Short mmCIF file of C-alpha atoms in Angstrom, two decimals:
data_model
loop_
_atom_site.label_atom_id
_atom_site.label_comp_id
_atom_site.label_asym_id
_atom_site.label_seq_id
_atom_site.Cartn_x
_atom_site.Cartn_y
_atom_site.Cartn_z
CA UNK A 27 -36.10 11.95 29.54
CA UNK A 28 -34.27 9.11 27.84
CA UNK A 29 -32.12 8.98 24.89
CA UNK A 30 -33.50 8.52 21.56
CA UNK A 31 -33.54 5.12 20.68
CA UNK A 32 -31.02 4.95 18.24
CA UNK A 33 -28.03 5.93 20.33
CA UNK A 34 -29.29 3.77 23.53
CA UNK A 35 -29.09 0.92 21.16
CA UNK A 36 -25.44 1.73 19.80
CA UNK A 37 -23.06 -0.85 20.39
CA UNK A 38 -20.12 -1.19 22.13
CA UNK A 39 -18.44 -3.72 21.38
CA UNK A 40 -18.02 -5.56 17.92
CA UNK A 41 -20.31 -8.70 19.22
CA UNK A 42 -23.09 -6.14 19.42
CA UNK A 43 -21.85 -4.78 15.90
CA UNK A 44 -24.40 -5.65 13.12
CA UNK A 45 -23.63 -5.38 9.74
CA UNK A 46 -20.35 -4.97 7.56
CA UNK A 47 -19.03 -8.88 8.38
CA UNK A 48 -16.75 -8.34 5.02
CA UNK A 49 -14.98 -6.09 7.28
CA UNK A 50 -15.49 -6.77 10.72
CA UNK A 51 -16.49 -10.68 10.26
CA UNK A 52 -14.79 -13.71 10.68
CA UNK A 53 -11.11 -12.90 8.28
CA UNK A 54 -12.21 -9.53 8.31
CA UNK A 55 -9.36 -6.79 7.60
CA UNK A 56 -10.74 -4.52 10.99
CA UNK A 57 -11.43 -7.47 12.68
CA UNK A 58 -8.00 -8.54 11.78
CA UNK A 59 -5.98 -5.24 12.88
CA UNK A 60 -8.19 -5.67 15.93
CA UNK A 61 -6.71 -8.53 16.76
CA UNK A 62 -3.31 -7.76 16.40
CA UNK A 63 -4.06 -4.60 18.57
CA UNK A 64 -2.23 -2.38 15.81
CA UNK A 65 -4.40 -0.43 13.39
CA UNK A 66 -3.19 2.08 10.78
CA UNK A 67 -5.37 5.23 9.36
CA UNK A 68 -7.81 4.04 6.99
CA UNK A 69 -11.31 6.05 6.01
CA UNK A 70 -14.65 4.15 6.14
CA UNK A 71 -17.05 5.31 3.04
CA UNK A 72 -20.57 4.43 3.60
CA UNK A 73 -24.39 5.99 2.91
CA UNK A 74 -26.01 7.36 6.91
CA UNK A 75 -26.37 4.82 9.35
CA UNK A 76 -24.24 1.93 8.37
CA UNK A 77 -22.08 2.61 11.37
CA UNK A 78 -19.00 4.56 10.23
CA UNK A 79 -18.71 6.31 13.81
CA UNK A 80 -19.92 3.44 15.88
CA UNK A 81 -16.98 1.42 14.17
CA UNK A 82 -14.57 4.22 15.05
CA UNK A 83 -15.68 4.25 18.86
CA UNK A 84 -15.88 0.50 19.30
CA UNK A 85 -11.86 0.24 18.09
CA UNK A 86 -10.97 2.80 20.33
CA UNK A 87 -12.29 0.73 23.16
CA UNK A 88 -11.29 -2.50 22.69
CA UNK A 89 -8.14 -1.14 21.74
CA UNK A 90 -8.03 1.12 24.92
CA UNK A 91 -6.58 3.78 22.52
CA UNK A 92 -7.37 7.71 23.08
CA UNK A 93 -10.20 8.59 20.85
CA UNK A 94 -10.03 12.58 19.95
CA UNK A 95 -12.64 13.61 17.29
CA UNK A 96 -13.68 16.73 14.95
CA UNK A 97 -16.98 17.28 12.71
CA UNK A 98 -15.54 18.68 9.51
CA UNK A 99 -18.59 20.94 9.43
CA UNK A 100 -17.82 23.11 12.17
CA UNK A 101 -13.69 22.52 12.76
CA UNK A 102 -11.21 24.80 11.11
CA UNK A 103 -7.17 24.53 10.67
CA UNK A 104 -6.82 25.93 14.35
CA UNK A 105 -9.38 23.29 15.90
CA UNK A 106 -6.87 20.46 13.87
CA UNK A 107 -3.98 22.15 15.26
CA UNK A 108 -5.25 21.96 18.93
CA UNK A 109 -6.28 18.98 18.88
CA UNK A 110 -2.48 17.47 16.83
CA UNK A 111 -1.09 19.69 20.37
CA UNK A 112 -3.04 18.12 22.64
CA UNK A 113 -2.35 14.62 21.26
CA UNK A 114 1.41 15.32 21.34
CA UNK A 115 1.32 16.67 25.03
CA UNK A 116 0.00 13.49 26.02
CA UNK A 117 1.30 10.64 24.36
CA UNK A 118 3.70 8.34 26.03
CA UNK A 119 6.87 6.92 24.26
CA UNK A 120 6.23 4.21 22.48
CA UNK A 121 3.12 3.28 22.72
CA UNK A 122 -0.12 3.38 20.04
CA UNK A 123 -0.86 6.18 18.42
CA UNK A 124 -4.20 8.38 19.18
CA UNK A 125 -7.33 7.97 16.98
CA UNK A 126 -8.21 11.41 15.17
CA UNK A 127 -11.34 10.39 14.06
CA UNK A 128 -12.95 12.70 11.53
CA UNK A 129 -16.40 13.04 10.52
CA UNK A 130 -17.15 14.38 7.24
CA UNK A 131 -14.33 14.27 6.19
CA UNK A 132 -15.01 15.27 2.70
CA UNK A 133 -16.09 18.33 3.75
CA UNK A 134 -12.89 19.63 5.20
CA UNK A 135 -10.89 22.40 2.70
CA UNK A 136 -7.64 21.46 1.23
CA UNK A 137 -5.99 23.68 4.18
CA UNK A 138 -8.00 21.59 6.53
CA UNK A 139 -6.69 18.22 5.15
CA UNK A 140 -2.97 19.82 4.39
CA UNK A 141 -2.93 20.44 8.39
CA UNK A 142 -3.44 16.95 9.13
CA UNK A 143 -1.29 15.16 6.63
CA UNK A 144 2.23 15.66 8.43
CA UNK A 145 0.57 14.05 11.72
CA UNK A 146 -0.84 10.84 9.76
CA UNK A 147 2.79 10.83 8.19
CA UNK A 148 4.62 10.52 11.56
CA UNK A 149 2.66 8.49 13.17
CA UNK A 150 1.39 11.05 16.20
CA UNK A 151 -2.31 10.21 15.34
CA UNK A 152 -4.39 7.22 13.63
CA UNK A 153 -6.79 9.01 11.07
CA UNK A 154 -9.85 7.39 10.84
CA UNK A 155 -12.22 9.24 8.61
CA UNK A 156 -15.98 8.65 7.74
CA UNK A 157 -17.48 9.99 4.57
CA UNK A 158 -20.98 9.88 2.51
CA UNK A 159 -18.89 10.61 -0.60
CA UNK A 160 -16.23 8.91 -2.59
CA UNK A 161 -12.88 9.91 -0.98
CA UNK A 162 -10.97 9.63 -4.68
CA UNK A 163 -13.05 13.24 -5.18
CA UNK A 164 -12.60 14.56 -2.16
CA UNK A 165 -9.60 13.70 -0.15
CA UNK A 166 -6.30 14.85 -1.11
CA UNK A 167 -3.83 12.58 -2.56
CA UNK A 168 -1.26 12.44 -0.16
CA UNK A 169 -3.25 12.18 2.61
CA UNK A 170 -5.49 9.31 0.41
CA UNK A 171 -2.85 7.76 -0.41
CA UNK A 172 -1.78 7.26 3.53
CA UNK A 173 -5.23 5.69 4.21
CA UNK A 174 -6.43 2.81 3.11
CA UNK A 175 -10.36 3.18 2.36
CA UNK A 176 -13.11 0.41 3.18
CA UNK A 177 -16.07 0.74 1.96
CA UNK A 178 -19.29 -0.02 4.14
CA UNK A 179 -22.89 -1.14 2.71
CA UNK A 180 -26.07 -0.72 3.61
CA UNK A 181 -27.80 -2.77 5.89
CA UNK A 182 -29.41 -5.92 4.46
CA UNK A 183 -32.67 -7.36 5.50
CA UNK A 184 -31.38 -9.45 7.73
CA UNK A 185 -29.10 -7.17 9.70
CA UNK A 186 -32.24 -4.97 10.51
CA UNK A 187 -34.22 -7.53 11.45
CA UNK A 188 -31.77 -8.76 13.57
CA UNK A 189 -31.36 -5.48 15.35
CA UNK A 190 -35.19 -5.44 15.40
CA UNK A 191 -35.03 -8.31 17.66
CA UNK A 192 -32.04 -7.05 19.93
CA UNK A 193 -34.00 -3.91 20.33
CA UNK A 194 -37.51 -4.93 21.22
CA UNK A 195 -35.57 -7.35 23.73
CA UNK A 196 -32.59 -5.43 25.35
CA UNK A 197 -33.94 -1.74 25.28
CA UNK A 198 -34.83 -1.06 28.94
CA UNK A 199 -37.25 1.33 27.53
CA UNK A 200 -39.17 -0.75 25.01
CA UNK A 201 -39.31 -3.49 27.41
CA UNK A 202 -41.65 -2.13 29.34
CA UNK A 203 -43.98 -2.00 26.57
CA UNK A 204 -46.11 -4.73 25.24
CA UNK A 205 -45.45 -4.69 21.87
CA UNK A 206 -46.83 -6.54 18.84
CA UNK A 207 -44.66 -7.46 15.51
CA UNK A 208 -46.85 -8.50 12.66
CA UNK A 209 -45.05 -7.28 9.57
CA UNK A 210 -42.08 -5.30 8.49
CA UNK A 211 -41.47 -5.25 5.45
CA UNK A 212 -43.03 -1.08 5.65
CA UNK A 213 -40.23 -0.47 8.45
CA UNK A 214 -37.71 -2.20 6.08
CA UNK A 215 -38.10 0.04 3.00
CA UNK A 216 -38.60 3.05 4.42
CA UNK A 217 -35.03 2.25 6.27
CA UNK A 218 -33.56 1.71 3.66
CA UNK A 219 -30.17 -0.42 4.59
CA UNK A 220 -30.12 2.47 7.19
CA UNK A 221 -30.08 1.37 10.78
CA UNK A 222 -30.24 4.84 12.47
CA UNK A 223 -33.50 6.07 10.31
CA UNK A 224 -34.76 2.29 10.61
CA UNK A 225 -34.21 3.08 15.01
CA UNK A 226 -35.91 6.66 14.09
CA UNK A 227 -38.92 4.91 12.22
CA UNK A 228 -39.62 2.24 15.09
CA UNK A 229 -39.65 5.18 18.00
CA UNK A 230 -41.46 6.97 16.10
CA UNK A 231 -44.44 3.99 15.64
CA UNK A 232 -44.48 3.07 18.96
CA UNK A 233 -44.29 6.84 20.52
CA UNK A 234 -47.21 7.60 18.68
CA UNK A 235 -49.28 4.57 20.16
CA UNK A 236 -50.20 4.81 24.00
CA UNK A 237 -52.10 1.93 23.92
CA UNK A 238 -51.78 -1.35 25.97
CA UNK A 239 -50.40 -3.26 23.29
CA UNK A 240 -48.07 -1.34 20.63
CA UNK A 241 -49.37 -3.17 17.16
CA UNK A 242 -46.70 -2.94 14.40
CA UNK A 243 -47.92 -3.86 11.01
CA UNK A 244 -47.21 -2.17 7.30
CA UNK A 245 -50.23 0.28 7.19
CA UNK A 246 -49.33 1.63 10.73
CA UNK A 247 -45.99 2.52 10.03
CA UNK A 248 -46.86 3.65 6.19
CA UNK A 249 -50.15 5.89 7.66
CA UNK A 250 -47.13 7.34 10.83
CA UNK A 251 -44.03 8.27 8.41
CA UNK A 252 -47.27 10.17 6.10
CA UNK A 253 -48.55 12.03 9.44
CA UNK A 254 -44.72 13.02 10.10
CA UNK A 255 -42.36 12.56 7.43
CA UNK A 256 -39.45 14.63 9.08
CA UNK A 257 -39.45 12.72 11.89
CA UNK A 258 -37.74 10.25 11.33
CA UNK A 259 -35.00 11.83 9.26
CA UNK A 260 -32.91 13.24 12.37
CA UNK A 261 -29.29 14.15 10.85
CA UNK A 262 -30.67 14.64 7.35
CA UNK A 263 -30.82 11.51 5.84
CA UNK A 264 -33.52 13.27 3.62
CA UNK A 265 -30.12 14.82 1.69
CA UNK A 266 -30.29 10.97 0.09
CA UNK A 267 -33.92 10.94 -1.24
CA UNK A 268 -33.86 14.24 -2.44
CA UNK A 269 -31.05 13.44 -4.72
CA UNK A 270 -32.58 10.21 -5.98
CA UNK A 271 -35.24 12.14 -7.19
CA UNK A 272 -33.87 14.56 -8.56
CA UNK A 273 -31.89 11.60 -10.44
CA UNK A 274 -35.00 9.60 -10.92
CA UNK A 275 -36.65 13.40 -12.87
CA UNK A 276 -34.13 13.62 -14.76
CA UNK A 277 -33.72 9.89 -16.34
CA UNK A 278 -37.60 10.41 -16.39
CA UNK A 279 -37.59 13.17 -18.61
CA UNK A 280 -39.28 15.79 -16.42
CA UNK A 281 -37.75 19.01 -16.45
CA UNK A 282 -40.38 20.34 -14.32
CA UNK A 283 -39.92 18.04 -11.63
CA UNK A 284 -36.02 17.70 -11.67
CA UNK A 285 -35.69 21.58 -10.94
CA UNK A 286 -37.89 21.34 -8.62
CA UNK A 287 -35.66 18.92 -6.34
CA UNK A 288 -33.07 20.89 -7.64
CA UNK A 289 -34.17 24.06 -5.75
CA UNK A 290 -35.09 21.85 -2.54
CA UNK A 291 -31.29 21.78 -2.85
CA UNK A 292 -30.29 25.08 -2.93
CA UNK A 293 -32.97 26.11 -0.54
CA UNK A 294 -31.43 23.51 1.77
CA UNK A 295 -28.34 24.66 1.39
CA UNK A 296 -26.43 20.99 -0.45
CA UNK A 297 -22.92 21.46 -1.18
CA UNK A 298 -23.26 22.38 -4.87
CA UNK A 299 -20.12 20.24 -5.92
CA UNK A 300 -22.28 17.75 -4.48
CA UNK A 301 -25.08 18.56 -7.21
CA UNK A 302 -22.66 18.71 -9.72
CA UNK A 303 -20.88 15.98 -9.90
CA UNK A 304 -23.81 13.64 -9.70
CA UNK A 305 -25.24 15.37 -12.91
CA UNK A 306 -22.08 14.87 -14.57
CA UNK A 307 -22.80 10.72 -13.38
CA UNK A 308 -26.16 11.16 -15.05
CA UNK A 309 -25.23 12.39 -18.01
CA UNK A 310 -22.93 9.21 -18.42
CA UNK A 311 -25.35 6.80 -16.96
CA UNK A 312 -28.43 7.78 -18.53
CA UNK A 313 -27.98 10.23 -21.58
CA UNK A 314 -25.01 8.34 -22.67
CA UNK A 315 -24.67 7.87 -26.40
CA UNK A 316 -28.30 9.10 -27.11
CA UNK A 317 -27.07 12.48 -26.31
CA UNK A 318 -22.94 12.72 -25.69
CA UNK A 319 -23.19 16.72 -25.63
CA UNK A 320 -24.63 15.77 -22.51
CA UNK A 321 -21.51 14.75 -20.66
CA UNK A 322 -19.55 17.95 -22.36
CA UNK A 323 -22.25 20.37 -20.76
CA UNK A 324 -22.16 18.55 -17.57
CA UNK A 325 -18.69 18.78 -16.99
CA UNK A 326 -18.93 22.45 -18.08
CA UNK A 327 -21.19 22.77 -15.30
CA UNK A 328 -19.05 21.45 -12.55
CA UNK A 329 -15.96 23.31 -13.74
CA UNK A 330 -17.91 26.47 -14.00
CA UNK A 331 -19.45 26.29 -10.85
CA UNK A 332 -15.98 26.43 -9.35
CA UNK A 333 -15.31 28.80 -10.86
CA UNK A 334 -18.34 31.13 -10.33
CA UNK A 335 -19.52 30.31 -6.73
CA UNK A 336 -22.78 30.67 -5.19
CA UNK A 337 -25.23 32.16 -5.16
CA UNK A 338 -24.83 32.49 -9.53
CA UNK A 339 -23.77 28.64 -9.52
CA UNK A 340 -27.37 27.77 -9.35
CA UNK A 341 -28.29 29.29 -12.86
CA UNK A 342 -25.47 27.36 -14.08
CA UNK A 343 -26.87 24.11 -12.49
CA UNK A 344 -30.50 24.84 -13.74
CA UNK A 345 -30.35 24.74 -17.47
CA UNK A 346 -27.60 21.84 -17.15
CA UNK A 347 -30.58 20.27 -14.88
CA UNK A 348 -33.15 21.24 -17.28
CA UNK A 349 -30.40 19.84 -20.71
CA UNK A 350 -29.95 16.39 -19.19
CA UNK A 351 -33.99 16.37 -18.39
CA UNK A 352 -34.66 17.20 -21.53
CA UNK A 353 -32.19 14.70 -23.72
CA UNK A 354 -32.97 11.19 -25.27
CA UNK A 355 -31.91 8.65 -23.21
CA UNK A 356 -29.71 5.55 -22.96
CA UNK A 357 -28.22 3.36 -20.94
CA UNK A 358 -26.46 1.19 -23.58
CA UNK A 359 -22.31 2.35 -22.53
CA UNK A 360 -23.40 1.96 -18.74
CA UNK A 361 -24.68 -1.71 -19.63
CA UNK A 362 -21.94 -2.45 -21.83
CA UNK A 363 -19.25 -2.40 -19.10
CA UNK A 364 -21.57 -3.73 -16.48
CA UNK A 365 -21.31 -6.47 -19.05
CA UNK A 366 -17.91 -6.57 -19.93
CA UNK A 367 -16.95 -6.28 -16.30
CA UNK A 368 -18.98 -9.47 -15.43
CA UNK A 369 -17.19 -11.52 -18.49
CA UNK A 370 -13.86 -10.47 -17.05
CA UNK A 371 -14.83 -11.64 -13.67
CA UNK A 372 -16.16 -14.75 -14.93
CA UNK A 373 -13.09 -15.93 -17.37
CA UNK A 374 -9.99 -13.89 -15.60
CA UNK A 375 -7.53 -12.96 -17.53
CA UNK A 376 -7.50 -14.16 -20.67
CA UNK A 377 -4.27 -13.70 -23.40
CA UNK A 378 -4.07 -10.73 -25.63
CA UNK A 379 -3.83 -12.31 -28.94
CA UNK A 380 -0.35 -12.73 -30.41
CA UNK A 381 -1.20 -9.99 -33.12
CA UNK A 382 -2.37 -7.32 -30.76
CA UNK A 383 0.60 -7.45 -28.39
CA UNK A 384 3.21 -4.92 -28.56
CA UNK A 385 6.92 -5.63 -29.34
CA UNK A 386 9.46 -2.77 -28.52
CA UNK A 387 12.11 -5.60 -28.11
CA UNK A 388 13.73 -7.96 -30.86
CA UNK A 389 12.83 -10.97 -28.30
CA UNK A 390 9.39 -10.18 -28.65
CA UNK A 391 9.48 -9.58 -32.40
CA UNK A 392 10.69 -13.04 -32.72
CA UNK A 393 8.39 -14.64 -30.49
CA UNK A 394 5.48 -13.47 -32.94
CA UNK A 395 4.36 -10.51 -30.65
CA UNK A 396 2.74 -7.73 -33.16
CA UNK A 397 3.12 -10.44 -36.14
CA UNK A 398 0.39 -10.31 -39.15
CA UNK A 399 -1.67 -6.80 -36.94
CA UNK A 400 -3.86 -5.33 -39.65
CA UNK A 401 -3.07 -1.44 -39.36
CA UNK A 402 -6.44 -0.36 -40.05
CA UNK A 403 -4.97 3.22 -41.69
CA UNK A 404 -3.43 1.41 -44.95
CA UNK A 405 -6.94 0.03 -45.86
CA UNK A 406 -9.71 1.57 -47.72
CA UNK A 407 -11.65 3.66 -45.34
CA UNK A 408 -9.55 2.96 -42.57
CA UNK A 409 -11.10 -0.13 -41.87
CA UNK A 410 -9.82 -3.80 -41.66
CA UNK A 411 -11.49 -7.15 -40.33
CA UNK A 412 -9.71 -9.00 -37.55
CA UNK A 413 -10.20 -9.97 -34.29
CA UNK A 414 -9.74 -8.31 -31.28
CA UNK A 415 -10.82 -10.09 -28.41
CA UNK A 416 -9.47 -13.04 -27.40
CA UNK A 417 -10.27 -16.13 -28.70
CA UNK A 418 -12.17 -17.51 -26.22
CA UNK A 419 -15.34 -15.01 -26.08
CA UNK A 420 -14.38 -14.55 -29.91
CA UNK A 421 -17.52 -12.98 -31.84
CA UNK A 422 -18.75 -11.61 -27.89
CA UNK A 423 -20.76 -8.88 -28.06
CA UNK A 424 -21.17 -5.95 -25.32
CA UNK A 425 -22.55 -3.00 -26.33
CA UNK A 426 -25.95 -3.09 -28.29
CA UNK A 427 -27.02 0.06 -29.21
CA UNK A 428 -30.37 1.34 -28.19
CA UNK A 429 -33.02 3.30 -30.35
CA UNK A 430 -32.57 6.68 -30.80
CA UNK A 431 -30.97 8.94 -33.80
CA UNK A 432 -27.79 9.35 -32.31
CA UNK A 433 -26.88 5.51 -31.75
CA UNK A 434 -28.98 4.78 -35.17
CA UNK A 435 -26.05 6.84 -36.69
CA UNK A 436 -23.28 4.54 -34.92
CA UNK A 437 -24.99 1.14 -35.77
CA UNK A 438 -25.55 2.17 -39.29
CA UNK A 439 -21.33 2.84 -39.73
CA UNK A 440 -20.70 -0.72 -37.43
CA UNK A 441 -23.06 -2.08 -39.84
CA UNK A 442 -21.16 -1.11 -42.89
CA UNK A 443 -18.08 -2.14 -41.78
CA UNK A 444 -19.32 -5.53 -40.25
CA UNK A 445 -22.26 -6.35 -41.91
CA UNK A 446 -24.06 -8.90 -39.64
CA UNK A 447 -22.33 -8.26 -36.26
CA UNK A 448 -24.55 -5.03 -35.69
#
């Protein structure tokens, strides 16, 4: 029986690489290290089937570099241990270090990571980790701080159609099937920027087809993924769209529905820091000001859950569920520094006015730093007009706030102190 499709058609070499050219492109920093046939430990963060582990593998070869790897799921301190031996017993003098490569990594325990940091320190392996989550929660300091991270994005359009056409023209096994491309935009959305479930959904269309000539259109593969919607999600990718709607309940306003993807969680057995600290994102991103007890309970939540465990954590994480669900919403602080972030991008970085700067020294004092500041405390009701942003988006506005009591409250004070600018 062959493979599945997916791993016949992982590459093995960084020609065959699709994908990720800001890192493995032309200039790109891999690409670069590559090159120079050194590498140093780095950790590649990335959604499911973006090729984390296929990158790891590839370097290794080209490299002609040992390649030792752990799952974080099922390796403990002793498994690290052996493996740090084993790399030691066989090294040569002088001559590049091992790759440790480490899925998962942000599932491994403090212990775990501890275990591994004096080996990244000494040079006796090359850590390269993968993760789904953002290492600055998860990884330890010292050992983040020996690592640089690059960050890997989903597929775009392109990319999969690209590997669309490698596939239906290198795969020994597909080539002996006539087979029939009329439209993909079905196979594109349901992938997803993912090229493993994207392999998963095409083997999955034409396996169910024993026809002459394999016909692949949107209905076909919509009408498939409906007759067998596991099937394609080999190595739980479904982890992804049950969070997203759980998100998407909550900034809906459906109780009923959020804690109901909230116990396909739990039943499924999701890491519940995991669940936590993405309803502590919500409450930022889409309770914001309309609610700011939100954020308070949320972070209550995650701090209690640590402190209570499983199986109790899941009360906890219901009625913080069933709070956010439940709140006004708005979106207003999440746009503002979208905003803001896109000015600064867009005009670099502009002076601090004169008055605004601070002047510890007498140099600075007499170079006008701090001169004619308003100190907003010796005026009536602690309020002053002057400027505060540079004078080049002078009178730039960023946050505009949205309708609901709580912001109503805040544009009614701005309004009294400003007058027209709210």
């Amino acid at each position: 029986m062959p493979q599945p499709l997916a791993e016949r058609m992982r590459p093995n070499t960084l020609d065959e690489y699709i994908g990720q050219k800001h890192l493995v492109g032309p200039g790109g920093v891999l690409r670069k290290m590559i090159d120079t046939g050194r590498i140093s430990s780095f950790i590649l963060w990335g959604p499911p089937g973006v090729g984390k582990t296929t990158l790891a593998q590839i370097i290794s070869k080209q490299l002609q570099i040992p390649f030792y790897t752990l799952s974080a799921v099922n390796s403990g301190v002793k498994d690290v241990r052996t493996v740090i031996d084993k790399v030691k017993a066989g090294r040569f003098f002088n001559t590049q270090s091992p790759i440790l490569f480490i899925d998962e990594i942000h599932r491994f325990s403090k212990s775990q990571q501890d275990s591994l940091l004096s080996a990244v320190e000494t040079g006796t392996v090359t850590l390269i980790g993968a993760t789904t989550e953002n290492p600055s929660f998860e990884v330890i300091r010292p050992l983040l701080s020996r690592c640089q991270v690059y960050v890997l994005k989903p597929l775009e359009k392109e990319d999969l159609l690209e590997l669309l056409h490698r596939t239906l023209t290198e795969d020994p096994e597909l080539k002996k099937r006539n087979i029939k491309v009329e439209e993909t935009a079905a196979l594109l959305r349901f992938a997803g920027g993912d090229a493993r479930k994207f392999l998963n959904i095409l083997e999955l269309v034409i396996n169910a087809d024993d026809s002459d000539e394999v016909i692949i259109n949107d209905e076909i593969v919509t009408e498939r993924l409906q007759e067998n919607p596991a099937a394609y999600d080999k190595g739980g990718e479904i982890h992804y769209d049950i969070i997203s709607a759980f998100i998407k309940s909550i900034r809906g306003s459906d109780p009923d529905a959020a804690i109901y993807w909230l116990a396909r969680m739990v039943a499924g057995g999701e890491d519940p820091k995991f669940i936590a600290r993405r309803l502590v994102i919500s409450a930022a991103e889409d309770i914001g000001l309309a609610n700011p007890n939100a954020l308070l309970l949320a972070n209550a939540c995650f701090d209690a859950l640590q402190k209570i465990g499983w199986p109790e954590g899941r009360i906890i994480l219901a009625e913080t569920t069933v709070y956010l669900a439940s709140s006004p919403k708005s979106n207003s602080s999440y746009l503002s520094i979208d905003e803001a972030l896109r000015v600064v991008n867009e005009t670099g970085n502009l002076p601090v006015p004169l008055h605004l700067r601070n002047a510890p020294t007498k140099l600075m004092k007499e170079l006008d730093y701090g001169k004619e500041y308003k100190y907003a405390h010796s005026f009536e009701n602690n309020f002053v007009q002057q400027e505060y942003l540079p004078k080049e988006i002078k009178n730039k506005r960023f946050w505009f706030p949205q309708e609901n009591p709580s912001e109503n409250k805040l544009k009614e004070f701005l309004r009294k102190l400003w007058k027209d600018r709210f």
